[in-house]
DNA sequence: TTGTAGGCGTTATCAC
DNA sequence: GTGATAACGCCTACAA
């Protein structure tokens, strides 16, 4: 592998002229430039980022730490990150920590060992890992971004979709389509999150003069005999928002098997807008959390920090509702008009 | 950031003693060891992999080049790769090339710039990219692995699932469940691949004395009015294998909407075993291509090359059939008995 | 068993 | 405009 040294020799200039020319730090004579270019071409020179990193004390590699890469939400975000980083000639490291065979300390040490330019922490909304050890990075000047986690900014920028707005959008749409008895189905364990979802979900219902919506916890392994379904039936629920796309699909299936007509008897909305929602029968109305955009914007927060540009400490992405078959068409008469 | 130099000073030993101790290249006196360990602990030393890479002329980073990370097949394989690489303390670079905003030359240059330890090329079975430029890597001693692509080994090990065996398994199961008129539905464009699928799919049918199965190309954007469905109906097909899981789900939906009873009137099998298959109504029998295992084994092929161990030039993973609701139970009387 | 010194490919601080 | 030269942190003959 030829080095700038070889280029310099071949072009009859000094090493540093080559280096500075390659880094655009200098204006060289036309003739010199041609000689350098010719040498690079003839010798097949490829710059060595490792040596550069050692010298500059920083790589062009950004690490993403996530629970599982084979999860559509995370992989969509990752795709957004990847795309944005590539544009700016940064590389993407993936660290899967789901199996938890590595401690936080070990992971952070790995970040330092590899001199990453920055770290993006991706996780569920209620994921609080790395909150303590984060400052070990920040203190050493390694920027970080929290992505998809609903936490207050504390030392590094935070970006997540407005999960609670999603609940509100869903409730509003159910109300708009004439539903009178709403329920919020979830599998969360974080009480604070549940409370926030519930309160936002209630807003459109209460505004329309409806009862306080039901809050239903769905056990894992939903089947036809589930308590969750019985509860919906007993309470005569006619509109439900499920805080998980796959769960929404399973619930839909279970409802259909119980003979419920969707959307006439019960409207269903899922949180998410992947291929899942377009495969169920009926197809699911869903709230799109804009995972790809989240990734792109998160990567931009990272780049802003690395390159010393200003950035927002908190970014909340507005979700959007996608209407499909599992809800009725909104009635012409809007609530409150 | 403290360096081995600082450790050496603090422990009152020479730099090289520290270095060799850390690399297990040496047995040091108990006392020396303790002093080194103490210094490492007190100074919070973290080894610098970048410097190490520069010296060793190779990083611990393995790159995976794939079309899209937000595709369940690829992300499952990637998860397998990630898991195996982490075990051996290698890092994972992700290079998405789907949007094709970079030429092969640029991508390979990026590999060299970053001194990756190896490159795993992941792509569709009929993906022939990088075949020409691959040797640019190999010639420079950078090992590569072809993953999921059905090509003959040529310079680097190849690993893929036995796609054609999947067709055979599916056909055999359809025959076992009493189906008499089979069809293979696909969206492929590679004639050679189609022919191989077709011939293997035919084997169980012909062995059972049935007609040669139908080969049906499904246009994109499958709907109820599709030629594909009409064809299946006209030919009175009662058993179908779809070479794509999502397409299988859509086809199932379309069949149900046309009033077909699955699996009684028509049995459906999809190629793939993700969450998709368990969400459709009815749930889809599928052929699992073992993507995760593919990833793990592929990573092992990479590691074997890097570490100079012997390895198989060609690995073909055996798929397995997962029976669900979209096919009948196999009859007790086996074909050919 | 331990130490000295040179070099990996690059950048950056000086001079000229 | 250009050129020596000294780092960056680590490894490794070679020497002691």
XYZ file of C-alpha atoms (C1' of nucleotides) in Angstrom:
706
model
C 0.000 0.000 0.000
C 1.529 3.286 -1.111
C 1.621 6.126 1.397
C 1.861 9.868 1.022
C 5.574 9.321 1.387
C 5.587 7.358 -1.842
C 3.399 9.940 -3.500
C 5.771 12.668 -2.399
C 8.772 10.856 -3.790
C 7.049 9.994 -7.029
C 5.843 13.562 -7.517
C 9.095 15.115 -6.432
C 7.543 17.158 -3.655
C 7.695 16.946 0.096
C 5.450 14.787 2.211
C 3.757 17.698 3.842
C 2.869 19.301 0.558
C 1.008 16.178 -0.382
C -0.696 16.002 2.979
C -1.754 19.606 2.930
C -2.921 19.403 -0.632
C -5.072 16.373 0.180
C -6.601 18.186 3.116
C -7.296 21.316 1.099
C -5.209 23.278 3.557
C -3.135 24.834 0.888
C -3.091 26.205 -2.610
C -0.403 24.562 -4.655
C 0.980 25.431 -8.036
C -0.919 24.005 -10.964
C 2.127 22.041 -11.938
C 2.591 20.592 -8.459
C -1.022 19.605 -8.298
C -0.787 17.752 -11.566
C 2.268 15.865 -10.445
C 0.597 14.860 -7.190
C -2.581 13.773 -8.924
C -0.584 11.790 -11.409
C 1.353 10.047 -8.669
C -1.815 9.224 -6.757
C -3.331 7.765 -9.862
C -0.312 5.795 -10.929
C 0.465 4.386 -7.525
C -3.166 3.752 -6.593
C -2.886 5.660 -3.389
C -5.600 5.248 -0.756
C -5.476 7.433 2.330
C -5.088 5.638 5.633
C -7.863 6.694 7.959
C -6.347 4.773 10.847
C -3.161 6.791 10.797
C -5.194 9.923 10.314
C -7.356 9.031 13.285
C -4.357 8.406 15.479
C -2.960 11.761 14.584
C -6.236 13.649 14.800
C -7.143 11.803 17.962
C -10.572 10.893 16.599
C -12.035 8.492 14.082
C -14.800 9.027 11.562
C -16.790 6.238 13.153
C -20.068 6.767 14.950
C -21.354 3.970 17.139
C -24.995 3.071 17.550
C -25.811 1.115 20.675
C -29.121 -0.688 20.441
C -30.896 -3.665 21.968
C -31.488 -5.634 18.763
C -30.819 -4.838 15.167
C -33.432 -7.314 13.938
C -36.293 -5.213 15.174
C -38.018 -3.187 12.531
C -38.205 -0.020 14.577
C -34.543 0.043 15.360
C -33.475 -1.051 11.925
C -35.507 1.719 10.328
C -33.902 4.285 12.569
C -30.547 2.736 11.868
C -31.193 3.024 8.153
C -31.832 6.731 8.608
C -28.666 7.139 10.620
C -26.653 5.168 8.103
C -27.867 7.237 5.207
C -27.106 10.545 6.864
C -23.700 9.481 8.148
C -22.613 8.160 4.767
C -23.403 11.531 3.237
C -20.898 13.147 5.558
C -18.348 10.372 5.155
C -18.765 8.898 8.572
C -18.938 5.186 9.173
C -21.441 3.315 11.259
C -20.545 0.938 14.066
C -23.314 -1.295 15.370
C -23.219 -2.531 18.948
C -26.021 -4.864 19.861
C -26.401 -5.083 23.607
C -29.677 -6.954 23.850
C -28.195 -10.191 25.048
C -26.488 -8.169 27.742
C -23.351 -10.247 27.675
C -21.384 -7.072 28.140
C -21.612 -4.597 30.971
C -22.107 -0.903 30.396
C -18.548 -0.358 31.530
C -17.221 -2.740 28.924
C -19.265 -1.163 26.198
C -18.131 2.329 27.077
C -14.578 1.118 27.255
C -14.991 -0.266 23.768
C -16.116 3.169 22.610
C -12.995 4.734 24.044
C -10.681 2.020 22.776
C -11.949 2.609 19.294
C -11.894 6.372 19.568
C -15.370 6.687 18.136
C -16.422 10.146 17.036
C -19.678 9.794 18.925
C -22.247 7.406 20.332
C -25.951 7.179 19.617
C -27.899 5.382 22.313
C -31.031 3.854 20.903
C -33.582 2.072 23.046
C -37.161 1.739 24.098
C -38.901 4.802 25.420
C -38.547 3.553 28.983
C -34.926 2.476 28.613
C -32.826 4.112 31.284
C -29.555 2.322 30.813
C -26.330 4.263 30.468
C -27.768 7.247 32.273
C -25.163 6.963 34.997
C -22.195 6.061 32.910
C -22.928 8.487 30.122
C -20.785 11.182 31.663
C -17.763 8.991 31.354
C -18.087 9.653 27.628
C -19.068 13.304 27.791
C -16.247 14.120 30.190
C -13.836 12.807 27.623
C -15.333 14.912 24.890
C -17.137 12.081 23.140
C -20.535 13.384 22.042
C -23.660 11.309 22.489
C -27.280 11.323 21.377
C -30.230 9.669 23.064
C -32.615 8.342 20.479
C -36.171 7.118 20.946
C -35.850 7.286 24.709
C -38.209 9.553 26.553
C -35.856 11.240 28.975
C -35.024 14.804 29.835
C -31.911 16.116 28.106
C -29.026 15.904 30.531
C -25.686 16.481 28.931
C -26.550 15.254 25.478
C -29.269 15.955 22.948
C -32.363 13.792 23.022
C -34.599 12.929 20.118
C -37.756 10.881 20.130
C -41.120 10.700 18.459
C -44.040 12.246 20.291
C -45.445 8.984 21.568
C -48.118 10.778 23.572
C -49.224 12.838 20.647
C -49.674 9.500 18.886
C -52.155 8.499 21.567
C -53.974 11.769 21.117
C -54.083 11.432 17.325
C -55.449 7.937 17.638
C -58.127 8.922 20.118
C -59.128 11.910 18.011
C -59.504 9.728 14.953
C -61.595 7.186 16.821
C -63.831 9.949 18.094
C -64.038 11.425 14.597
C -65.211 8.109 13.257
C -68.049 8.029 15.716
C -66.612 5.749 18.364
C -67.952 6.372 21.863
C -66.177 3.976 24.189
C -62.405 4.005 23.776
C -59.660 1.838 25.175
C -55.906 2.080 25.240
C -54.189 -1.303 25.087
C -50.539 -1.562 26.090
C -47.776 -3.806 27.337
C -45.737 -1.183 29.116
C -44.370 -1.521 32.594
C -43.330 2.049 33.246
C -46.078 3.705 35.250
C -45.084 7.241 34.350
C -45.215 6.487 30.648
C -48.566 4.770 30.966
C -49.967 7.760 32.806
C -48.791 10.163 30.125
C -50.254 8.040 27.365
C -53.521 7.710 29.219
C -53.936 11.379 29.877
C -53.252 12.391 26.286
C -55.458 9.611 24.991
C -58.269 10.938 27.157
C -58.183 14.469 25.811
C -60.183 13.974 22.600
C -62.592 11.613 24.335
C -63.364 13.976 27.184
C -63.568 16.917 24.802
C -66.264 15.033 22.929
C -68.164 14.397 26.120
C -67.281 10.706 26.273
C -66.357 8.674 29.300
C -62.778 8.388 30.442
C -61.207 5.738 28.168
C -60.353 2.316 29.460
C -56.742 1.350 30.131
C -56.045 -2.293 29.360
C -52.864 -4.210 29.971
C -52.317 -7.025 27.484
C -50.500 -10.050 28.772
C -47.924 -11.549 26.475
C -49.173 -14.413 24.377
C -52.511 -12.954 23.460
C -55.091 -15.560 22.534
C -58.816 -15.735 22.067
C -59.410 -16.464 25.689
C -57.505 -13.501 26.930
C -58.626 -11.308 29.755
C -57.813 -8.326 27.604
C -60.395 -9.273 25.005
C -63.008 -10.121 27.607
C -62.484 -6.782 29.174
C -62.958 -4.945 25.890
C -66.124 -6.895 25.248
C -67.551 -6.484 28.732
C -67.027 -2.755 28.612
C -68.528 -2.533 25.131
C -65.450 -0.822 23.770
C -65.892 0.297 20.159
C -62.539 1.962 19.534
C -59.108 0.810 20.587
C -55.568 2.087 20.231
C -52.830 -0.491 20.686
C -49.409 0.813 21.694
C -47.553 -1.778 19.661
C -47.998 -2.669 16.054
C -47.573 -6.416 16.311
C -49.859 -6.560 19.287
C -52.396 -4.564 17.291
C -52.202 -7.133 14.524
C -52.696 -10.006 16.957
C -55.538 -8.252 18.678
C -57.213 -7.597 15.361
C -56.953 -11.255 14.498
C -58.383 -12.274 17.841
C -61.265 -9.817 17.505
C -62.109 -11.096 14.038
C -62.080 -14.651 15.324
C -64.542 -13.641 18.020
C -66.811 -12.489 15.267
C -66.332 -8.761 15.750
C -66.694 -6.664 12.643
C -63.834 -4.233 12.183
C -64.200 -1.282 11.827
C -67.994 -1.202 12.174
C -68.270 -2.726 15.632
C -64.817 -1.797 16.819
C -62.187 0.452 15.327
C -58.546 -0.506 15.758
C -55.444 1.656 15.496
C -51.907 0.453 15.994
C -48.792 2.344 16.977
C -46.513 1.919 14.005
C -46.689 1.858 10.259
C -44.601 -0.983 8.983
C -45.488 -3.704 6.523
C -47.296 -5.453 9.372
C -50.164 -2.984 9.225
C -50.710 -3.527 5.538
C -50.805 -7.289 5.816
C -53.487 -7.811 8.404
C -57.149 -8.306 7.542
C -58.445 -5.675 7.709
C -55.430 -3.473 7.102
C -54.559 -1.446 10.155
C -54.892 2.255 10.573
C -51.713 3.254 12.321
C -49.725 6.090 13.757
C -46.422 6.452 11.968
C -43.613 7.406 14.318
C -41.309 8.406 11.467
C -38.482 6.128 12.444
C -36.412 6.859 9.393
C -36.677 10.587 9.921
C -35.786 10.050 13.553
C -32.609 8.343 12.440
C -31.676 11.057 9.993
C -32.332 13.848 12.465
C -30.525 11.991 15.214
C -27.502 11.559 12.992
C -27.624 15.268 12.296
C -27.561 15.985 16.020
C -24.492 13.802 16.215
C -22.769 15.538 13.319
C -23.592 18.959 14.722
C -21.851 18.052 17.952
C -18.857 16.511 16.255
C -18.411 19.473 13.980
C -19.052 22.018 16.687
C -22.270 23.428 15.303
C -25.189 24.443 17.529
C -27.976 21.948 18.084
C -31.293 21.553 19.854
C -31.110 19.763 23.202
C -34.530 18.218 22.634
C -36.188 17.202 19.382
C -39.647 15.710 19.358
C -40.867 14.332 16.069
C -44.512 14.754 15.180
C -46.160 11.438 14.314
C -48.812 11.146 11.656
C -51.934 9.072 11.317
C -52.326 6.725 8.381
C -55.884 5.690 7.735
C -56.561 2.186 6.512
C -59.366 -0.319 6.766
C -59.486 -0.884 10.498
C -61.196 2.438 11.170
C -64.209 4.064 9.548
C -64.031 7.176 7.440
C -64.221 10.277 9.621
C -67.745 11.636 9.694
C -68.312 14.956 7.979
C -69.466 16.504 11.228
C -66.431 17.186 13.354
C -66.639 16.954 17.097
C -66.956 20.344 18.687
C -68.227 22.100 15.606
C -6.034 9.669 28.140
C -3.201 7.754 29.729
C -1.015 5.602 27.469
C 1.189 2.618 28.127
C 3.947 5.165 28.516
C 2.184 6.611 31.543
C 1.520 3.145 32.881
C 5.172 2.268 32.490
C 6.279 5.359 34.319
C 3.751 4.928 37.092
C 4.646 1.277 37.561
C 8.356 1.847 37.238
C 8.813 -0.548 34.376
C 9.593 -0.060 30.740
C 7.040 0.586 28.053
C 7.667 -2.689 26.347
C 7.131 -4.692 29.476
C 3.705 -3.168 29.768
C 2.947 -3.744 26.120
C 4.069 -7.324 26.181
C 2.281 -8.023 29.410
C -0.971 -6.656 27.955
C -0.580 -8.817 24.895
C 0.174 -11.927 26.912
C 3.458 -12.222 25.087
C 5.422 -12.501 28.248
C 5.482 -13.812 31.766
C 6.342 -11.095 34.237
C 7.244 -11.277 37.868
C 4.306 -11.344 40.235
C 5.442 -8.055 41.667
C 5.743 -6.398 38.269
C 2.337 -7.611 37.301
C 0.792 -6.130 40.411
C 2.435 -2.788 39.821
C 1.229 -2.709 36.232
C -2.294 -3.676 37.200
C -2.310 -1.053 39.912
C -1.141 1.613 37.507
C -3.761 0.637 34.942
C -6.435 0.834 37.565
C -5.308 4.101 39.115
C -4.764 5.886 35.848
C -7.840 4.438 34.199
C -5.908 3.187 31.234
C -7.792 2.170 28.106
C -5.850 0.635 25.247
C -5.905 2.525 21.987
C -7.048 0.224 19.236
C -6.364 2.828 16.593
C -2.689 2.974 17.392
C -2.625 -0.776 17.672
C -4.286 -1.104 14.272
C -1.825 1.242 12.665
C 1.032 -0.774 14.017
C -0.463 -4.156 13.264
C -1.663 -2.969 9.883
C -5.181 -4.252 10.510
C -8.191 -3.241 12.547
C -10.620 -5.386 14.483
C -13.463 -4.121 12.370
C -15.443 -6.295 10.002
C -17.618 -4.572 7.429
C -20.952 -5.848 6.234
C -22.083 -4.502 2.907
C -25.799 -4.894 2.352
C -28.584 -3.347 0.321
C -30.816 -2.243 3.205
C -30.559 -2.746 6.910
C -34.278 -2.247 7.435
C -35.156 -5.502 5.777
C -35.921 -8.311 8.134
C -33.890 -10.912 6.295
C -30.761 -8.864 6.284
C -31.209 -7.566 9.787
C -31.597 -11.092 11.116
C -28.410 -12.181 9.411
C -26.730 -9.057 10.673
C -27.832 -9.885 14.192
C -26.167 -13.272 13.867
C -22.998 -11.709 12.545
C -22.997 -9.107 15.280
C -23.387 -11.683 18.005
C -20.574 -13.876 16.749
C -18.181 -11.016 16.100
C -18.730 -9.501 19.535
C -17.770 -12.819 21.088
C -14.380 -12.587 19.437
C -13.985 -8.892 20.140
C -14.471 -7.713 16.629
C -16.564 -4.705 15.773
C -19.218 -4.460 13.116
C -19.285 -1.820 10.411
C -22.494 -1.454 8.442
C -22.401 -0.154 4.898
C -25.781 0.268 3.288
C -25.463 0.463 -0.467
C -29.079 0.173 -1.481
C -29.488 3.757 -2.566
C -26.432 3.221 -4.729
C -25.096 6.690 -4.174
C -21.653 5.211 -4.028
C -19.883 3.187 -6.695
C -18.312 -0.158 -5.993
C -14.941 1.468 -6.356
C -15.731 4.017 -3.694
C -17.030 1.388 -1.330
C -13.984 -0.790 -1.746
C -11.786 2.241 -1.296
C -13.597 2.909 1.950
C -12.775 -0.622 3.069
C -9.106 -0.069 2.372
C -9.028 3.390 3.900
C -10.408 1.979 7.093
C -8.192 -1.074 7.079
C -11.081 -3.392 7.809
C -10.197 -6.896 8.887
C -12.638 -8.334 6.383
C -15.753 -7.713 4.347
C -18.991 -9.651 4.283
C -21.038 -9.097 1.156
C -24.692 -9.690 1.806
C -27.314 -9.512 -0.894
C -30.151 -11.177 -2.671
C -29.565 -14.598 -4.127
C -29.268 -13.145 -7.617
C -27.048 -10.255 -6.584
C -23.901 -10.280 -8.679
C -22.399 -6.968 -7.667
C -18.779 -6.789 -6.573
C -17.893 -9.938 -8.436
C -15.429 -8.072 -10.614
C -13.967 -5.788 -8.024
C -13.744 -8.388 -5.292
C -10.203 -9.304 -6.200
C -9.070 -5.816 -5.440
C -9.704 -6.777 -1.822
C -8.403 -10.310 -1.946
C -5.207 -9.243 -3.667
C -4.520 -6.956 -0.753
C -5.074 -9.719 1.743
C -8.471 -8.521 2.922
C -10.678 -11.577 3.396
C -14.274 -11.583 2.196
C -17.384 -13.705 2.565
C -20.348 -13.899 0.215
C -23.528 -14.304 2.187
C -26.964 -15.260 0.945
C -25.865 -14.990 -2.659
C -26.108 -18.075 -4.794
C -22.789 -17.995 -6.581
C -19.950 -20.412 -7.041
C -17.065 -19.844 -4.632
C -14.387 -17.905 -6.436
C -11.689 -16.598 -4.182
C -13.770 -16.297 -1.053
C -16.068 -18.554 0.929
C -19.751 -18.499 0.091
C -22.622 -19.224 2.439
C -26.297 -19.302 1.664
C -29.436 -21.152 2.603
C -30.547 -23.948 0.324
C -33.253 -21.953 -1.421
C -33.983 -24.792 -3.810
C -34.321 -27.314 -1.049
C -36.907 -24.916 0.372
C -38.916 -25.297 -2.811
C -38.644 -29.050 -2.541
C -39.680 -29.069 1.121
C -42.681 -26.920 0.326
C -43.777 -29.074 -2.587
C -43.337 -32.238 -0.549
C -45.470 -30.839 2.232
C -48.193 -29.781 -0.180
C -48.195 -33.244 -1.698
C -48.233 -34.789 1.778
C -51.302 -32.791 2.621
C -53.137 -34.165 -0.361
C -52.718 -31.316 -2.798
C -52.755 -32.344 -6.454
C -52.192 -29.234 -8.511
C -49.241 -27.180 -7.341
C -47.960 -23.764 -8.291
C -44.782 -21.856 -7.568
C -45.320 -18.109 -7.297
C -42.339 -15.789 -7.547
C -41.129 -12.305 -8.354
C -37.654 -13.232 -9.511
C -36.038 -11.973 -12.652
C -33.069 -14.297 -12.848
C -33.946 -17.073 -15.271
C -31.356 -19.489 -13.959
C -32.641 -19.177 -10.404
C -36.226 -19.609 -11.508
C -35.310 -22.756 -13.405
C -33.563 -24.256 -10.399
C -36.486 -23.496 -8.128
C -38.916 -24.916 -10.634
C -37.055 -28.144 -11.124
C -36.677 -28.837 -7.405
C -40.262 -27.846 -6.761
C -41.340 -30.365 -9.372
C -39.567 -33.324 -7.827
C -42.088 -34.253 -5.126
C -45.001 -33.531 -7.454
C -43.717 -35.721 -10.244
C -42.719 -38.423 -7.781
C -46.321 -38.487 -6.608
C -47.552 -38.823 -10.147
C -48.878 -35.281 -10.347
C -48.656 -32.882 -13.252
C -45.723 -30.566 -13.652
C -46.405 -27.651 -11.271
C -47.377 -24.270 -12.582
C -44.884 -21.409 -12.563
C -46.502 -18.070 -11.904
C -44.890 -14.672 -11.983
C -46.550 -12.193 -9.631
C -46.488 -8.590 -10.718
C -45.718 -6.068 -8.034
C -48.759 -4.512 -6.431
C -50.812 -7.646 -6.109
C -54.524 -6.996 -5.903
C -57.721 -8.968 -6.239
C -57.866 -8.407 -9.943
C -54.417 -9.755 -10.558
C -53.539 -12.022 -13.407
C -51.667 -14.182 -10.936
C -54.822 -15.014 -8.995
C -56.843 -15.600 -12.105
C -54.238 -17.984 -13.334
C -54.268 -19.975 -10.098
C -58.015 -20.156 -10.247
C -58.229 -21.073 -13.913
C -55.736 -23.865 -13.445
C -57.537 -25.096 -10.332
C -54.385 -24.897 -8.259
C -54.847 -26.277 -4.756
C -51.361 -25.826 -3.358
C -49.012 -22.890 -3.759
C -45.526 -21.990 -2.608
C -44.667 -18.299 -2.667
C -40.988 -17.405 -2.871
C -41.344 -14.343 -0.675
C -42.946 -14.081 2.699
C -44.647 -10.732 2.299
C -45.968 -11.717 -1.086
C -47.295 -14.912 0.473
C -49.140 -12.849 3.046
C -50.648 -10.604 0.394
C -51.603 -13.530 -1.762
C -53.261 -15.226 1.184
C -55.264 -12.106 1.846
C -56.317 -11.857 -1.770
C -57.322 -15.516 -1.873
C -59.413 -15.143 1.265
C -61.114 -12.102 -0.220
C -61.992 -14.143 -3.274
C -63.732 -16.556 -0.987
C -61.158 -19.319 -1.112
C -60.915 -21.452 1.982
C -57.345 -21.905 3.177
C -56.046 -24.577 3.649
C -58.979 -26.729 2.531
C -59.365 -25.407 -0.998
C -55.851 -24.164 -1.399
C -52.773 -24.644 0.730
C -50.273 -21.796 0.992
C -46.627 -21.860 2.008
C -44.351 -18.853 2.167
C -40.596 -18.621 1.956
C -39.605 -17.178 5.299
C -40.542 -17.459 8.927
C -40.711 -14.017 10.418
C -43.448 -12.417 12.460
C -45.302 -11.810 9.188
C -46.248 -15.463 8.906
C -47.743 -15.556 12.372
C -49.872 -12.484 11.837
C -51.785 -13.397 8.721
C -55.172 -15.074 8.792
C -54.716 -17.963 8.544
C -51.183 -18.142 9.895
C -48.734 -19.141 7.207
C -46.830 -22.356 6.985
C -43.358 -21.293 5.975
C -39.887 -22.442 5.165
C -37.394 -21.007 7.620
C -34.133 -20.077 5.943
C -32.288 -19.786 9.267
C -31.096 -16.264 8.746
C -29.630 -15.902 12.176
C -27.642 -19.096 11.852
C -26.512 -17.930 8.441
C -25.136 -14.798 10.059
C -23.341 -16.671 12.808
C -21.797 -19.178 10.446
C -20.852 -16.468 7.990
C -19.107 -14.552 10.742
C -17.260 -17.724 11.627
C -16.061 -18.055 8.038
C -14.789 -14.504 8.331
C -12.997 -15.152 11.606
C -11.456 -18.345 10.290
C -9.929 -16.423 7.427
C -8.724 -13.574 9.582
C -7.162 -15.901 12.077
C -5.716 -18.194 9.454
C -7.776 -21.257 10.262
C -9.096 -23.584 7.565
C -12.641 -23.068 6.309
C -15.179 -24.503 3.899
C -15.366 -22.711 0.558
C -19.092 -23.397 0.320
C -21.639 -23.685 3.113
C -25.258 -24.412 2.338
C -27.685 -24.165 5.226
C -30.564 -26.598 5.384
C -33.910 -24.841 5.689
C -36.760 -26.239 7.720
C -40.487 -26.294 7.296
C -42.728 -24.748 9.940
C -46.286 -25.928 9.776
C -49.034 -23.480 10.605
C -52.640 -22.966 9.620
C -52.299 -22.347 5.917
C -51.673 -25.981 5.132
C -53.523 -29.138 6.196
C -52.057 -31.732 8.494
C -50.021 -34.272 6.524
C -52.024 -37.379 5.840
C -50.890 -40.540 7.594
C -50.245 -42.258 4.294
C -46.974 -40.962 2.924
C -46.443 -40.639 -0.767
C -44.435 -43.489 -2.147
C -45.126 -45.867 0.723
C 13.122 -10.831 32.753
C 13.468 -6.135 31.204
C 14.927 -1.903 28.454
C 16.067 0.939 24.085
C 14.862 2.627 19.839
C 12.779 2.722 15.364
C 8.761 2.877 12.714
C 3.486 2.245 11.303
C 1.054 6.792 8.003
C -0.464 10.880 9.071
C -0.704 15.869 10.610
C 1.234 20.175 12.272
C 4.778 23.461 13.765
C 8.215 25.547 12.379
C 11.316 27.645 9.287
C 12.812 28.986 4.417
C 4.674 27.789 -1.825
C 7.336 24.379 0.031
C 10.273 21.353 3.142
C 12.333 19.175 7.479
C 10.976 17.251 11.664
C 8.500 15.989 15.671
C 4.756 13.909 17.435
C 0.108 10.510 17.859
C 0.146 5.370 20.871
C 1.622 1.138 20.091
C 4.570 -3.008 18.820
C 8.844 -5.475 18.284
C 13.458 -6.601 16.894
C 17.569 -6.327 19.271
C 20.324 -5.576 23.174
C 21.355 -5.953 28.045
